[in-house]
């Protein structure tokens, strides 16, 4: 049964909420990955175009098999999905419009911890009618985190920041990934330090064993390069600087367990 949406620039059929929607549209890079992991391609109307970038998405290969969107209201009306999955960073204009016309939608908060990931996976899995699949994804993540915890690894003191040059502060998902991989994040030694830009003086004072820099999602230089390209840093940490994709930590998805194992192996190399 369809209802006619009021207040739109053109008539649109608004679907009623379904216990198991058959056409799901995700408009957020992080929710994209959860939807792709939960559903077969035939049940996905589209995911955001960012999901096809391997630098920012751990599900880029799967995203290549489904259509993409750019998070526009016109695309929702054209695709007529049974459910829209939005994130907390999805544009307020789109979320507001969908709420006004009563389009079935869930809003998923950004995840900053493994517990947050478990919560968001269960939220999306329930909305798309796949709770068992959601629990299986969580179990897979937990198994990989347990595997990382069992490994006999050294625990290097690590200074880390992302491709925009901001430090991996305590309480961020980046910090959680580093810790799960066995690293000791030196930001924790800095007291009131916030999610700000690191500097050469602070880096020299902390003297970490290893530098981990998140690679910028887009090709080219980044603010983080200002530090790693510094002559003193190049000489002092030669062979002890590691670049990782932002896909490892930018989104809270159940695939993050695999990212932890990869980072752990790269730190040990």
Short mmCIF file of C-alpha atoms in Angstrom, two decimals:
data_model
loop_
_atom_site.label_atom_id
_atom_site.label_comp_id
_atom_site.label_asym_id
_atom_site.label_seq_id
_atom_site.Cartn_x
_atom_site.Cartn_y
_atom_site.Cartn_z
CA UNK A 1 0.00 0.00 0.00
CA UNK A 2 1.33 3.47 -0.94
CA UNK A 3 0.52 6.92 0.38
CA UNK A 4 0.82 10.19 -1.49
CA UNK A 5 3.54 12.44 -0.05
CA UNK A 6 2.40 15.94 0.76
CA UNK A 7 4.57 19.04 0.59
CA UNK A 8 6.89 17.74 -2.16
CA UNK A 9 7.78 19.62 -5.34
CA UNK A 10 6.21 16.76 -7.30
CA UNK A 11 4.01 13.81 -6.36
CA UNK A 12 5.86 10.90 -4.79
CA UNK A 13 4.74 7.52 -3.56
CA UNK A 14 5.74 7.15 0.08
CA UNK A 15 6.01 3.51 1.17
CA UNK A 16 4.67 2.31 4.47
CA UNK A 17 7.23 0.97 6.91
CA UNK A 18 7.95 -2.71 6.38
CA UNK A 19 9.26 -5.36 8.77
CA UNK A 20 11.58 -6.56 6.01
CA UNK A 21 12.15 -3.81 3.42
CA UNK A 22 13.14 -5.11 0.00
CA UNK A 23 14.74 -1.89 -1.31
CA UNK A 24 17.08 -0.23 1.17
CA UNK A 25 18.90 3.02 0.41
CA UNK A 26 21.86 4.16 2.52
CA UNK A 27 22.99 7.79 2.27
CA UNK A 28 25.98 7.70 4.63
CA UNK A 29 29.43 6.20 4.09
CA UNK A 30 29.39 4.40 7.43
CA UNK A 31 25.86 3.03 7.24
CA UNK A 32 26.63 1.98 3.65
CA UNK A 33 29.10 -0.59 4.91
CA UNK A 34 26.69 -2.05 7.45
CA UNK A 35 23.92 -2.30 4.85
CA UNK A 36 26.30 -3.93 2.36
CA UNK A 37 27.36 -6.48 4.98
CA UNK A 38 23.78 -7.27 5.98
CA UNK A 39 21.97 -7.49 2.65
CA UNK A 40 22.39 -9.07 -0.78
CA UNK A 41 22.74 -6.62 -3.70
CA UNK A 42 19.18 -7.23 -4.91
CA UNK A 43 17.80 -5.74 -1.68
CA UNK A 44 19.92 -2.58 -1.87
CA UNK A 45 18.48 0.32 -3.88
CA UNK A 46 21.75 2.27 -3.56
CA UNK A 47 24.57 3.32 -1.24
CA UNK A 48 26.50 6.58 -1.17
CA UNK A 49 29.18 7.14 -3.81
CA UNK A 50 31.83 7.34 -1.06
CA UNK A 51 31.39 3.64 -0.31
CA UNK A 52 33.27 2.71 -3.49
CA UNK A 53 36.47 4.39 -2.31
CA UNK A 54 38.74 1.77 -0.67
CA UNK A 55 40.61 4.52 1.20
CA UNK A 56 37.49 5.24 3.23
CA UNK A 57 35.43 2.05 2.99
CA UNK A 58 36.24 -1.51 3.99
CA UNK A 59 33.32 -2.66 1.81
CA UNK A 60 34.40 -0.98 -1.44
CA UNK A 61 34.40 -4.23 -3.50
CA UNK A 62 30.82 -5.00 -2.43
CA UNK A 63 29.75 -1.42 -3.18
CA UNK A 64 30.85 -1.85 -6.79
CA UNK A 65 27.95 -4.26 -7.37
CA UNK A 66 25.13 -1.88 -6.38
CA UNK A 67 24.02 1.59 -7.58
CA UNK A 68 25.29 4.71 -5.79
CA UNK A 69 23.68 7.97 -4.71
CA UNK A 70 24.87 11.41 -3.66
CA UNK A 71 22.50 11.86 -0.74
CA UNK A 72 20.03 14.05 -2.63
CA UNK A 73 16.31 14.25 -1.89
CA UNK A 74 15.56 13.89 -5.60
CA UNK A 75 17.34 10.53 -5.58
CA UNK A 76 15.18 9.26 -2.74
CA UNK A 77 12.04 10.22 -4.63
CA UNK A 78 13.34 8.67 -7.86
CA UNK A 79 14.53 5.40 -6.30
CA UNK A 80 11.52 5.08 -3.97
CA UNK A 81 13.26 2.83 -1.43
CA UNK A 82 11.29 1.02 1.28
CA UNK A 83 13.76 2.34 3.86
CA UNK A 84 16.38 5.09 3.99
CA UNK A 85 19.34 4.54 6.33
CA UNK A 86 20.92 7.85 7.33
CA UNK A 87 23.80 8.77 9.60
CA UNK A 88 24.22 11.56 12.12
CA UNK A 89 26.30 13.44 9.51
CA UNK A 90 23.71 13.11 6.76
CA UNK A 91 22.52 16.58 5.76
CA UNK A 92 19.81 17.91 8.10
CA UNK A 93 17.86 19.13 5.05
CA UNK A 94 17.47 15.60 3.68
CA UNK A 95 16.62 14.07 7.05
CA UNK A 96 14.16 16.86 7.77
CA UNK A 97 12.41 16.45 4.44
CA UNK A 98 12.06 12.70 4.85
CA UNK A 99 10.61 13.17 8.33
CA UNK A 100 8.12 15.76 7.10
CA UNK A 101 6.75 13.53 4.37
CA UNK A 102 6.84 10.43 6.57
CA UNK A 103 9.31 8.39 4.52
CA UNK A 104 10.53 5.27 6.42
CA UNK A 105 13.98 6.21 7.72
CA UNK A 106 16.34 5.36 10.56
CA UNK A 107 19.09 7.65 11.82
CA UNK A 108 22.26 5.95 13.02
CA UNK A 109 24.56 7.75 15.43
CA UNK A 110 28.30 7.87 14.77
CA UNK A 111 30.19 5.09 16.55
CA UNK A 112 33.18 5.94 18.76
CA UNK A 113 33.68 2.54 20.41
CA UNK A 114 33.20 -1.18 19.84
CA UNK A 115 30.08 -1.07 22.02
CA UNK A 116 28.73 1.68 19.75
CA UNK A 117 29.36 -0.57 16.75
CA UNK A 118 27.41 -3.40 18.34
CA UNK A 119 24.54 -0.98 18.99
CA UNK A 120 24.47 0.43 15.45
CA UNK A 121 24.69 -2.99 13.79
CA UNK A 122 21.74 -4.21 15.85
CA UNK A 123 19.79 -1.05 15.03
CA UNK A 124 20.30 -1.40 11.27
CA UNK A 125 19.84 -5.19 11.31
CA UNK A 126 16.51 -4.84 13.11
CA UNK A 127 15.34 -2.16 10.68
CA UNK A 128 16.12 -4.27 7.60
CA UNK A 129 14.69 -7.44 9.14
CA UNK A 130 17.98 -9.30 9.52
CA UNK A 131 18.70 -9.51 13.28
CA UNK A 132 20.36 -12.94 13.02
CA UNK A 133 22.70 -11.68 10.31
CA UNK A 134 23.51 -8.69 12.51
CA UNK A 135 24.42 -10.93 15.44
CA UNK A 136 26.64 -13.00 13.14
CA UNK A 137 28.51 -9.87 12.05
CA UNK A 138 29.00 -8.82 15.66
CA UNK A 139 30.23 -12.31 16.57
CA UNK A 140 32.73 -12.13 13.71
CA UNK A 141 34.01 -8.76 14.89
CA UNK A 142 34.32 -9.98 18.47
CA UNK A 143 36.18 -13.10 17.34
CA UNK A 144 38.75 -10.99 15.49
CA UNK A 145 39.15 -8.63 18.44
CA UNK A 146 39.70 -11.66 20.68
CA UNK A 147 42.26 -13.01 18.21
CA UNK A 148 44.13 -9.71 18.32
CA UNK A 149 44.07 -9.75 22.12
CA UNK A 150 45.51 -13.30 22.21
CA UNK A 151 48.45 -12.57 19.95
CA UNK A 152 51.80 -12.22 21.68
CA UNK A 153 52.85 -8.80 20.42
CA UNK A 154 55.04 -6.02 21.66
CA UNK A 155 53.18 -2.94 22.80
CA UNK A 156 54.80 0.04 21.07
CA UNK A 157 54.16 3.59 22.18
CA UNK A 158 52.44 5.12 19.17
CA UNK A 159 51.76 8.69 18.11
CA UNK A 160 48.87 8.68 15.64
CA UNK A 161 46.85 11.19 13.68
CA UNK A 162 44.54 11.10 10.69
CA UNK A 163 44.89 12.38 7.15
CA UNK A 164 43.65 15.81 8.20
CA UNK A 165 46.41 16.13 10.78
CA UNK A 166 44.27 15.66 13.91
CA UNK A 167 45.51 13.51 16.77
CA UNK A 168 43.88 10.21 17.76
CA UNK A 169 42.44 11.42 21.04
CA UNK A 170 41.25 9.19 23.84
CA UNK A 171 37.60 8.24 23.39
CA UNK A 172 37.74 8.14 19.59
CA UNK A 173 37.31 5.05 17.44
CA UNK A 174 40.85 5.58 16.16
CA UNK A 175 42.14 5.25 19.73
CA UNK A 176 40.03 2.10 20.24
CA UNK A 177 41.52 0.50 17.12
CA UNK A 178 45.08 1.37 18.15
CA UNK A 179 44.53 -0.04 21.63
CA UNK A 180 42.93 -3.25 20.33
CA UNK A 181 45.90 -3.73 17.99
CA UNK A 182 48.24 -3.60 20.98
CA UNK A 183 49.53 -0.05 20.70
CA UNK A 184 49.90 2.37 23.57
CA UNK A 185 48.53 5.68 22.33
CA UNK A 186 50.83 8.42 23.64
CA UNK A 187 47.98 10.94 23.51
CA UNK A 188 46.83 9.30 26.75
CA UNK A 189 50.05 10.59 28.36
CA UNK A 190 49.19 14.18 27.53
CA UNK A 191 46.48 14.78 30.11
CA UNK A 192 43.98 17.31 28.81
CA UNK A 193 45.04 17.02 25.16
CA UNK A 194 42.01 17.12 22.87
CA UNK A 195 41.41 16.00 19.30
CA UNK A 196 43.77 18.68 17.99
CA UNK A 197 46.72 18.93 15.65
CA UNK A 198 50.01 17.40 16.85
CA UNK A 199 53.21 19.43 16.55
CA UNK A 200 56.92 18.71 16.23
CA UNK A 201 57.78 19.86 19.76
CA UNK A 202 55.14 17.63 21.34
CA UNK A 203 56.20 14.69 19.19
CA UNK A 204 59.84 15.05 20.23
CA UNK A 205 58.88 15.35 23.89
CA UNK A 206 56.74 12.18 23.79
CA UNK A 207 59.34 10.27 21.72
CA UNK A 208 57.04 7.43 20.55
CA UNK A 209 58.36 4.14 19.20
CA UNK A 210 56.21 4.39 16.10
CA UNK A 211 54.30 7.00 14.14
CA UNK A 212 50.95 5.96 12.62
CA UNK A 213 49.45 8.37 10.14
CA UNK A 214 46.04 7.93 8.60
CA UNK A 215 46.26 8.44 4.87
CA UNK A 216 44.05 11.12 3.39
CA UNK A 217 40.94 9.73 1.69
CA UNK A 218 41.62 11.82 -1.42
CA UNK A 219 44.85 11.57 -3.42
CA UNK A 220 47.49 14.20 -2.83
CA UNK A 221 49.06 15.79 0.22
CA UNK A 222 47.45 16.26 3.60
CA UNK A 223 47.97 18.33 6.74
CA UNK A 224 49.47 15.30 8.42
CA UNK A 225 52.30 15.37 5.88
CA UNK A 226 53.53 18.64 7.35
CA UNK A 227 54.83 16.66 10.32
CA UNK A 228 56.06 13.46 8.67
CA UNK A 229 57.86 15.45 5.96
CA UNK A 230 59.76 17.49 8.54
CA UNK A 231 63.50 16.78 8.33
CA UNK A 232 63.81 15.99 12.05
CA UNK A 233 60.89 13.57 11.95
CA UNK A 234 62.15 11.84 8.79
CA UNK A 235 65.56 11.28 10.36
CA UNK A 236 64.45 10.32 13.87
CA UNK A 237 61.61 7.99 12.85
CA UNK A 238 63.08 6.62 9.63
CA UNK A 239 61.57 3.18 9.06
CA UNK A 240 59.23 3.69 12.02
CA UNK A 241 56.40 5.56 10.28
CA UNK A 242 53.28 3.70 9.16
CA UNK A 243 50.49 4.99 6.94
CA UNK A 244 47.07 3.38 7.19
CA UNK A 245 43.83 4.03 5.27
CA UNK A 246 41.19 6.05 7.06
CA UNK A 247 38.88 3.11 6.35
CA UNK A 248 40.56 1.41 9.34
CA UNK A 249 39.03 3.80 11.85
CA UNK A 250 36.77 6.44 10.32
CA UNK A 251 33.58 4.32 10.39
CA UNK A 252 32.21 2.10 13.10
CA UNK A 253 31.40 -1.13 11.28
CA UNK A 254 31.75 -4.82 12.21
CA UNK A 255 34.56 -5.10 9.63
CA UNK A 256 36.74 -3.11 12.01
CA UNK A 257 37.90 -6.34 13.64
CA UNK A 258 39.74 -7.19 10.42
CA UNK A 259 41.22 -3.68 10.35
CA UNK A 260 42.59 -4.22 13.88
CA UNK A 261 44.30 -7.44 12.77
CA UNK A 262 45.78 -5.73 9.71
CA UNK A 263 47.12 -2.83 11.78
CA UNK A 264 48.55 -5.24 14.32
CA UNK A 265 50.40 -7.12 11.58
CA UNK A 266 51.68 -3.90 10.02
CA UNK A 267 52.99 -2.62 13.35
CA UNK A 268 54.85 -5.90 13.86
CA UNK A 269 56.41 -5.88 10.37
#
